[in-house]
Amino acid sequence: MNLAAQPLHLHPDRLLPAEASQRDIARRLYAQVAALPIISPHGHTDPSWFAGNAPFANATELLLVPDHYVFRMLYSQGVDLDRLGIPRADGSRAAVDPRSAWRVFAEHFHLFRGTPSSMWLNHVFHEVFGLRVRLDATTADYYYDRITAALETPAYRPRALFERFGIEVIATTESPLDPLEHHAAIRDSGWTGRVITAYRPDAVIDPEHEQFRDALHQFGELTGENVFGWEGYLRAHRQRRAFFASRGATSTDHGHPSAATANLSDDEARKLFSLVVAGRADAAQAELFRAQMLTEMAKMSLDDGLVMQLHPGCFRNHNQALFARYGRDKGADIPVRTEYVRALKPLLDRCGNDPRFQLILFTLDESNYARELAPLAGHYPSLLLGPAWWFHDAPEGMWRFREQTLSSGGFYNTVGFNDDTRAFLSIPARHDVARRVDCAFLAKLVAEHRMDEDEAMEVATDLAYRLPKQAYRL
Amino acid sequence: MNLAAQPLHLHPDRLLPAEASQRDIARRLYAQVAALPIISPHGHTDPSWFAGNAPFANATELLLVPDHYVFRMLYSQGVDLDRLGIPRADGSRAAVDPRSAWRVFAEHFHLFRGTPSSMWLNHVFHEVFGLRVRLDATTADYYYDRITAALETPAYRPRALFERFGIEVIATTESPLDPLEHHAAIRDSGWTGRVITAYRPDAVIDPEHEQFRDALHQFGELTGENVFGWEGYLRAHRQRRAFFASRGATSTDHGHPSAATANLSDDEARKLFSLVVAGRADAAQAELFRAQMLTEMAKMSLDDGLVMQLHPGCFRNHNQALFARYGRDKGADIPVRTEYVRALKPLLDRCGNDPRFQLILFTLDESNYARELAPLAGHYPSLLLGPAWWFHDAPEGMWRFREQTLSSGGFYNTVGFNDDTRAFLSIPARHDVARRVDCAFLAKLVAEHRMDEDEAMEVATDLAYRLPKQAYRL
Amino acid sequence: MNLAAQPLHLHPDRLLPAEASQRDIARRLYAQVAALPIISPHGHTDPSWFAGNAPFANATELLLVPDHYVFRMLYSQGVDLDRLGIPRADGSRAAVDPRSAWRVFAEHFHLFRGTPSSMWLNHVFHEVFGLRVRLDATTADYYYDRITAALETPAYRPRALFERFGIEVIATTESPLDPLEHHAAIRDSGWTGRVITAYRPDAVIDPEHEQFRDALHQFGELTGENVFGWEGYLRAHRQRRAFFASRGATSTDHGHPSAATANLSDDEARKLFSLVVAGRADAAQAELFRAQMLTEMAKMSLDDGLVMQLHPGCFRNHNQALFARYGRDKGADIPVRTEYVRALKPLLDRCGNDPRFQLILFTLDESNYARELAPLAGHYPSLLLGPAWWFHDAPEGMWRFREQTLSSGGFYNTVGFNDDTRAFLSIPARHDVARRVDCAFLAKLVAEHRMDEDEAMEVATDLAYRLPKQAYRL
């Protein structure tokens, strides 16, 4: 390693307010929640890691290739994805040495200054791998070697990390077509880590999804239902939801382009579905079908108790050329303006006052926090607000979430933190950031005499631990 | 009472900045405005309170049942409105003891942590009723008894509280159909409290209002005009505006779904009105009629000098089942995205440069503060910005209002604070919060050397007292 | 002068955080960037000032008449523009003594409290003119005389000020029809000040511009191309762009109503253009033509390397009566909601991944910072974000820009500061404000242990100096 490299700090007061009176309060609040178990009710880790418990390959494969937060920033500054070894849509991959990809990343690490990626990665480097110099061009090889070597040791196997991270429960996300074999294997293995699934049916619900036709056929084969008829299709969903629940699922997840819901008559719904399965639904009918299916999912939740999550408002695969070459989830998804008040009314008129129903709303359009979402959640008993999400899960975004939802929604119509990540090693870092930001926010309220410290203590614990368990029925 | 209960504080520095240099400045600014008389130019108190001066019934009837800020939060966490004794649309009411309703409220009081309701209520508890323990399940009865006993004493009659609160003037809000008998009674009583009305004609202007047909008939009977003809209808408005002005009104108030205005020819307007009175106006025509009526109201303001207020952008009665059972104003109104630039142009082209005209704009869509509203108010001589309103009148919302309107609008195109409340006892608390937040905001400007302290002193006084009087022509 | 007038301060810590630990860091950061040369890559100064180097006339003509930030605020509080001597659309002007106009301004100077205009003007008063009392009614004449006298001295000629201000390069903005004679004169004069132009073709691109027909004819005469045919029209653009580049231009600038882009086939574009030149394009076709022309400009940038700037989202000339009397640019332009994600897709699909292309995006709709713009710039290699602009270039607006773009865009997808001003004397003040705000923002990150101070030093220098040079290819 380069002895002239800058030291890597992880200051115990990071993200706490600089002003002394608030910092002292924030420290006391944080001290109480820092070590609480991690509740991770929504994310995208791979259950095969925990089923197979095989070692991760190397620094690049673990930390760079799967993290589209990271390589989108590199791409934005002219770094070709092939230089990073990002897999292409056709399954091929540029012949790039993982070490040389890592060097490219290290040379550009200054681009992440001030971003959440830099905080999360530095946390991983410092806490998980014990590194004490900053990553840059001069330390790239040192990093690569240290990390890759560590990954070969038992302490860095997935289950060991899961336990070291203090994860009480983690939810993965699977398609209805997934056999959930890894979840079964985990359960059967005798390992006590709680890894549950969540029901994410977009591919069999969205007529515009590129895999919809194939997915629908598989859905039929898997369930033995006639999924090309409306009743059979709904029965297939019920059957798979029950199967998912038997593998631990307590929630469903829906990633729609908008928050539109509908409440058609059975007859209208049946006709619409027949257009959909015939491949004759136009864009408006596809949207209406997705809208109707949200209400169908809500109705099923009344019976099976699965908590519903709605993540709307993303323009997927915005970069045509990049999508053609590299496929989905390559950092080219862009948030769009989203409307909730009119969009959700059909579903809420049907299920919104039912005590059995719980819908957790997310947004990528922060202009809705104070205007639409907090007022909705501060009224409807079935609505809760998911945390600042994806492009908004930086400290500033989390702070805006609290500042803009507190007045009408309070703390108790929110559900604590979601890490929503594929980057397994960053999970403790992400939860730590969320806890620090919430404690900093609460410390300001205490320092400005809007809340007593004992109340803030209770709220901090609720946000870090109790509310996510309660909201997700864990 | 429960001796183990937590003490209730009302810290003298509450809402002032925690950082010492800013806090010192803020204290000095606040000291100058804290005791200024209250100007309450827009609100929803009941004039019969001041006319009759009868005692309030009990804690629940006074503090819980009328406050939809409060019971909407309880409802959002699963508390049935019947348990709180909220009146139903048919006039009936669950047979619930007010004390037991109060206990439900007390048990859930932690839900309000950090919200403006908690600040306002604690202010009322501490300052108005002298309570020194926090409200929770263990102190519910103690609170109920203390408050209810106090209300029986002369010091808690409406007029005594009005005087104790230092209210210089308060405006109520009435329909054109209101005989304003309570305002007459107040005037005739010899009591010197200044309680004025404001002209709120929505029910006789909005073809989609459920009372429109009936209201129009009464409007005709009351004025002796043929209100089913366009000219008679306008004359009826002029007559009632004059009557309201004679009862002290200095303003009109308009709560429209959008900010749309129109400037039709007389002929077009007459034809549109004939559709409206015939009940044949569709949704777009109803919107156009409301839009035209805003311009008609503006034109009348040129003559009679009433200041016009526009409060657009709320989806009323969003919860269908709740509306059917409990009726209007039960916490189910939700803000929607609102546009001003194109919407206001017809009215502004007609009246916007006229020195006789004053239009105070409000919004529930904060994304307009910096983008549309401050630039409009920072240009048009007739436009002023109303304060952070309804869902946005928490300290954070007030701060956002100042931060986002200052650059283009300055302080002098704003009108000070509106409490806009039915919760009479909370009025001093609400004005106090607004004064504290403005002083905190100014203190930051002084501490960062953007303004001298003597200038900030003048601005603080202007915002608390002089600007509302001037803007509302009081 | 009035001896009782208040002193005018310009505190060395202005705009730095009041909290001591952050202020100390901010001071160190600011000390390093305070004296860096000014890079002004986008603005509206008049090149004839630097070509002719004639003295400015008086305080009113220099500081009040050209600054629509200033007189819009006066107008909003009832000051007639004729009292300020603002020129009318017909070229006439009220017979107003410039001194009396200055007095009106001085009497109303309190209206600017807290606004950026007050900071910029006080900076000019203090630093450029050495004034040490505040401007108000009692000091108006003193100010007028001091400033007007100074302007007669050599030290206040345009070139002397340019050098005193430490301007390394400044870009003006010209129409394709401009002969750029002043730029030629500057170059030929032997003076070493670098004053370059920028290509702003709105008048020959926007079919709805009131000068479009005339401009198109001149465009043809000037270039010798048949600009009424699609190919000739495009050749004329290429020719003028090359001419502008030869006069130092490194950028083009486009002020469109929306961010819409299109990528029509040659045949479609040719047909659309024939409608446009025939004066038969409706509003939608005019919009489509502007949209297509953005893509044409982008394609030309691939060849000639001019950086493209897009400034969308303003409703121009909103006040009908004021426009009729006083014409354009009189403070009646109002921002409107703007959409980028769908709007930019055609252009980005065509050029967005090309390393030769650089597009700098601006917005007047801040709700896009975190939702659309930072995610777009944090992905596309061709996109960079212009700074907080126009209505949003106050300290609060600059802070929001950083807070809302940092997470997804980082610092390195932004381009430093633009002053975008006609107010030449305010240029150092504006850059100074931007540097202070960036240092304050960085100091918070350092104080909260999200970045080391050496990293912040580097970022501060990059934002103040290196990034604007790089982004604008200067």
PDB file of C-alpha atoms in Angstrom, chain B residues 260-407:
ATOM      1  CA  ALA B 260     -58.496  28.699 -12.463  1.00  0.00           C
ATOM      2  CA  THR B 261     -59.815  32.123 -13.426  1.00  0.00           C
ATOM      3  CA  ALA B 262     -61.563  33.280 -16.593  1.00  0.00           C
ATOM      4  CA  ASN B 263     -62.492  36.541 -18.168  1.00  0.00           C
ATOM      5  CA  LEU B 264     -65.455  35.797 -20.402  1.00  0.00           C
ATOM      6  CA  SER B 265     -67.427  38.382 -22.317  1.00  0.00           C
ATOM      7  CA  ASP B 266     -70.708  39.379 -20.719  1.00  0.00           C
ATOM      8  CA  ASP B 267     -72.520  37.360 -23.293  1.00  0.00           C
ATOM      9  CA  GLU B 268     -70.473  34.226 -22.710  1.00  0.00           C
ATOM     10  CA  ALA B 269     -70.832  34.596 -18.970  1.00  0.00           C
ATOM     11  CA  ARG B 270     -74.594  35.005 -19.247  1.00  0.00           C
ATOM     12  CA  LYS B 271     -74.896  31.874 -21.351  1.00  0.00           C
ATOM     13  CA  LEU B 272     -72.699  29.905 -19.015  1.00  0.00           C
ATOM     14  CA  PHE B 273     -74.751  31.023 -16.024  1.00  0.00           C
ATOM     15  CA  SER B 274     -77.960  29.961 -17.705  1.00  0.00           C
ATOM     16  CA  LEU B 275     -76.511  26.464 -18.075  1.00  0.00           C
ATOM     17  CA  VAL B 276     -75.476  26.509 -14.448  1.00  0.00           C
ATOM     18  CA  VAL B 277     -78.867  27.541 -13.078  1.00  0.00           C
ATOM     19  CA  ALA B 278     -80.531  25.024 -15.356  1.00  0.00           C
ATOM     20  CA  GLY B 279     -78.378  22.324 -13.737  1.00  0.00           C
ATOM     21  CA  ARG B 280     -76.932  21.453 -17.120  1.00  0.00           C
ATOM     22  CA  ALA B 281     -73.341  22.514 -16.582  1.00  0.00           C
ATOM     23  CA  ASP B 282     -70.865  19.647 -16.919  1.00  0.00           C
ATOM     24  CA  ALA B 283     -67.683  19.448 -14.862  1.00  0.00           C
ATOM     25  CA  ALA B 284     -65.682  21.643 -17.247  1.00  0.00           C
ATOM     26  CA  GLN B 285     -68.455  24.236 -17.333  1.00  0.00           C
ATOM     27  CA  ALA B 286     -68.726  24.200 -13.559  1.00  0.00           C
ATOM     28  CA  GLU B 287     -64.974  24.816 -13.380  1.00  0.00           C
ATOM     29  CA  LEU B 288     -65.278  27.606 -15.928  1.00  0.00           C
ATOM     30  CA  PHE B 289     -68.088  29.177 -13.949  1.00  0.00           C
ATOM     31  CA  ARG B 290     -66.078  29.141 -10.740  1.00  0.00           C
ATOM     32  CA  ALA B 291     -63.173  30.602 -12.718  1.00  0.00           C
ATOM     33  CA  GLN B 292     -65.325  33.394 -14.102  1.00  0.00           C
ATOM     34  CA  MET B 293     -66.761  34.147 -10.673  1.00  0.00           C
ATOM     35  CA  LEU B 294     -63.295  34.745  -9.250  1.00  0.00           C
ATOM     36  CA  THR B 295     -62.866  37.489 -11.812  1.00  0.00           C
ATOM     37  CA  GLU B 296     -66.336  38.847 -11.040  1.00  0.00           C
ATOM     38  CA  MET B 297     -65.431  38.942  -7.362  1.00  0.00           C
ATOM     39  CA  ALA B 298     -62.196  40.737  -8.230  1.00  0.00           C
ATOM     40  CA  LYS B 299     -64.103  43.314 -10.249  1.00  0.00           C
ATOM     41  CA  MET B 300     -66.451  43.908  -7.312  1.00  0.00           C
ATOM     42  CA  SER B 301     -63.422  44.337  -5.080  1.00  0.00           C
ATOM     43  CA  LEU B 302     -62.284  47.203  -7.277  1.00  0.00           C
ATOM     44  CA  ASP B 303     -65.448  48.991  -6.219  1.00  0.00           C
ATOM     45  CA  ASP B 304     -66.049  47.945  -2.620  1.00  0.00           C
ATOM     46  CA  GLY B 305     -62.435  47.492  -1.565  1.00  0.00           C
ATOM     47  CA  LEU B 306     -62.856  44.038  -0.024  1.00  0.00           C
ATOM     48  CA  VAL B 307     -59.570  42.172  -0.066  1.00  0.00           C
ATOM     49  CA  MET B 308     -59.841  38.872  -1.914  1.00  0.00           C
ATOM     50  CA  GLN B 309     -58.433  35.592  -0.582  1.00  0.00           C
ATOM     51  CA  LEU B 310     -57.985  32.486  -2.713  1.00  0.00           C
ATOM     52  CA  HIS B 311     -57.456  29.084  -1.058  1.00  0.00           C
ATOM     53  CA  PRO B 312     -57.248  26.530  -3.864  1.00  0.00           C
ATOM     54  CA  GLY B 313     -55.971  23.014  -4.248  1.00  0.00           C
ATOM     55  CA  CYS B 314     -57.792  20.673  -1.903  1.00  0.00           C
ATOM     56  CA  PHE B 315     -59.544  17.423  -2.801  1.00  0.00           C
ATOM     57  CA  ARG B 316     -62.459  17.600  -0.379  1.00  0.00           C
ATOM     58  CA  ASN B 317     -64.069  14.583   1.254  1.00  0.00           C
ATOM     59  CA  HIS B 318     -61.662  12.057  -0.198  1.00  0.00           C
ATOM     60  CA  ASN B 319     -62.872   9.188   1.969  1.00  0.00           C
ATOM     61  CA  GLN B 320     -66.182   8.093   0.497  1.00  0.00           C
ATOM     62  CA  ALA B 321     -67.369   5.902   3.367  1.00  0.00           C
ATOM     63  CA  LEU B 322     -66.364   8.414   6.004  1.00  0.00           C
ATOM     64  CA  PHE B 323     -68.108  11.218   4.131  1.00  0.00           C
ATOM     65  CA  ALA B 324     -71.288   9.191   3.879  1.00  0.00           C
ATOM     66  CA  ARG B 325     -71.288   8.512   7.610  1.00  0.00           C
ATOM     67  CA  TYR B 326     -69.807  11.681   9.134  1.00  0.00           C
ATOM     68  CA  GLY B 327     -70.100  14.382   6.438  1.00  0.00           C
ATOM     69  CA  ARG B 328     -67.745  17.245   5.635  1.00  0.00           C
ATOM     70  CA  ASP B 329     -64.665  18.510   7.442  1.00  0.00           C
ATOM     71  CA  LYS B 330     -63.709  15.271   9.124  1.00  0.00           C
ATOM     72  CA  GLY B 331     -60.034  15.251   8.266  1.00  0.00           C
ATOM     73  CA  ALA B 332     -60.364  13.605   4.850  1.00  0.00           C
ATOM     74  CA  ASP B 333     -59.439  16.626   2.719  1.00  0.00           C
ATOM     75  CA  ILE B 334     -56.178  16.072   0.845  1.00  0.00           C
ATOM     76  CA  PRO B 335     -54.052  18.638  -0.998  1.00  0.00           C
ATOM     77  CA  VAL B 336     -53.479  18.252  -4.713  1.00  0.00           C
ATOM     78  CA  ARG B 337     -50.993  19.657  -7.174  1.00  0.00           C
ATOM     79  CA  THR B 338     -51.991  23.182  -8.152  1.00  0.00           C
ATOM     80  CA  GLU B 339     -51.023  25.504 -10.991  1.00  0.00           C
ATOM     81  CA  TYR B 340     -51.140  29.291 -10.688  1.00  0.00           C
ATOM     82  CA  VAL B 341     -49.281  30.923 -13.577  1.00  0.00           C
ATOM     83  CA  ARG B 342     -51.669  30.102 -16.369  1.00  0.00           C
ATOM     84  CA  ALA B 343     -54.658  29.796 -14.064  1.00  0.00           C
ATOM     85  CA  LEU B 344     -54.493  33.346 -12.728  1.00  0.00           C
ATOM     86  CA  LYS B 345     -53.641  35.097 -15.977  1.00  0.00           C
ATOM     87  CA  PRO B 346     -57.205  36.005 -17.031  1.00  0.00           C
ATOM     88  CA  LEU B 347     -57.970  37.594 -13.678  1.00  0.00           C
ATOM     89  CA  LEU B 348     -54.585  39.331 -13.525  1.00  0.00           C
ATOM     90  CA  ASP B 349     -54.921  40.651 -17.065  1.00  0.00           C
ATOM     91  CA  ARG B 350     -58.208  42.194 -15.959  1.00  0.00           C
ATOM     92  CA  CYS B 351     -57.345  43.503 -12.476  1.00  0.00           C
ATOM     93  CA  GLY B 352     -53.723  42.674 -11.676  1.00  0.00           C
ATOM     94  CA  ASN B 353     -52.263  46.145 -12.146  1.00  0.00           C
ATOM     95  CA  ASP B 354     -55.110  48.029 -10.496  1.00  0.00           C
ATOM     96  CA  PRO B 355     -54.005  49.708  -7.249  1.00  0.00           C
ATOM     97  CA  ARG B 356     -57.477  49.213  -5.746  1.00  0.00           C
ATOM     98  CA  PHE B 357     -57.204  45.443  -5.982  1.00  0.00           C
ATOM     99  CA  GLN B 358     -55.569  43.159  -3.438  1.00  0.00           C
ATOM    100  CA  LEU B 359     -55.526  39.372  -3.835  1.00  0.00           C
ATOM    101  CA  ILE B 360     -53.987  37.170  -1.150  1.00  0.00           C
ATOM    102  CA  LEU B 361     -52.919  33.789  -2.517  1.00  0.00           C
ATOM    103  CA  PHE B 362     -52.612  30.614  -0.496  1.00  0.00           C
ATOM    104  CA  THR B 363     -51.391  27.204  -1.509  1.00  0.00           C
ATOM    105  CA  LEU B 364     -51.369  23.622  -0.314  1.00  0.00           C
ATOM    106  CA  ASP B 365     -48.779  22.778  -2.951  1.00  0.00           C
ATOM    107  CA  GLU B 366     -45.477  24.009  -1.610  1.00  0.00           C
ATOM    108  CA  SER B 367     -43.702  23.288  -4.885  1.00  0.00           C
ATOM    109  CA  ASN B 368     -45.254  26.586  -6.017  1.00  0.00           C
ATOM    110  CA  TYR B 369     -43.652  28.805  -3.380  1.00  0.00           C
ATOM    111  CA  ALA B 370     -40.396  29.481  -5.181  1.00  0.00           C
ATOM    112  CA  ARG B 371     -41.492  28.539  -8.671  1.00  0.00           C
ATOM    113  CA  GLU B 372     -44.769  30.378  -9.182  1.00  0.00           C
ATOM    114  CA  LEU B 373     -46.065  32.262  -6.171  1.00  0.00           C
ATOM    115  CA  ALA B 374     -43.082  34.324  -5.050  1.00  0.00           C
ATOM    116  CA  PRO B 375     -42.280  35.377  -8.628  1.00  0.00           C
ATOM    117  CA  LEU B 376     -45.930  36.375  -9.172  1.00  0.00           C
ATOM    118  CA  ALA B 377     -46.172  38.287  -5.900  1.00  0.00           C
ATOM    119  CA  GLY B 378     -42.757  39.816  -6.527  1.00  0.00           C
ATOM    120  CA  HIS B 379     -44.108  41.359  -9.689  1.00  0.00           C
ATOM    121  CA  TYR B 380     -47.844  42.100  -9.565  1.00  0.00           C
ATOM    122  CA  PRO B 381     -48.805  45.042  -7.352  1.00  0.00           C
ATOM    123  CA  SER B 382     -52.124  43.416  -6.523  1.00  0.00           C
ATOM    124  CA  LEU B 383     -50.741  40.098  -5.296  1.00  0.00           C
ATOM    125  CA  LEU B 384     -49.645  39.162  -1.800  1.00  0.00           C
ATOM    126  CA  LEU B 385     -48.824  35.747  -0.375  1.00  0.00           C
ATOM    127  CA  GLY B 386     -50.829  34.296   2.444  1.00  0.00           C
ATOM    128  CA  PRO B 387     -48.839  32.349   5.043  1.00  0.00           C
ATOM    129  CA  ALA B 388     -48.081  28.638   5.164  1.00  0.00           C
ATOM    130  CA  TRP B 389     -51.546  27.162   5.458  1.00  0.00           C
ATOM    131  CA  TRP B 390     -53.359  24.173   6.942  1.00  0.00           C
ATOM    132  CA  PHE B 391     -51.186  21.129   6.338  1.00  0.00           C
ATOM    133  CA  HIS B 392     -48.168  23.408   6.161  1.00  0.00           C
ATOM    134  CA  ASP B 393     -48.485  25.578   9.274  1.00  0.00           C
ATOM    135  CA  ALA B 394     -46.036  23.559  11.353  1.00  0.00           C
ATOM    136  CA  PRO B 395     -42.678  25.170  12.134  1.00  0.00           C
ATOM    137  CA  GLU B 396     -41.057  23.247   9.286  1.00  0.00           C
ATOM    138  CA  GLY B 397     -43.755  24.400   6.872  1.00  0.00           C
ATOM    139  CA  MET B 398     -43.446  28.014   7.990  1.00  0.00           C
ATOM    140  CA  TRP B 399     -39.695  27.797   7.582  1.00  0.00           C
ATOM    141  CA  ARG B 400     -40.050  26.393   4.068  1.00  0.00           C
ATOM    142  CA  PHE B 401     -42.466  29.201   3.239  1.00  0.00           C
ATOM    143  CA  ARG B 402     -39.934  31.837   4.253  1.00  0.00           C
ATOM    144  CA  GLU B 403     -36.952  30.082   2.670  1.00  0.00           C
ATOM    145  CA  GLN B 404     -38.739  29.582  -0.609  1.00  0.00           C
ATOM    146  CA  THR B 405     -40.523  32.910  -0.964  1.00  0.00           C
ATOM    147  CA  LEU B 406     -37.897  35.307   0.379  1.00  0.00           C
ATOM    148  CA  SER B 407     -35.707  35.477  -2.692  1.00  0.00           C
TER     149      SER B 407
END
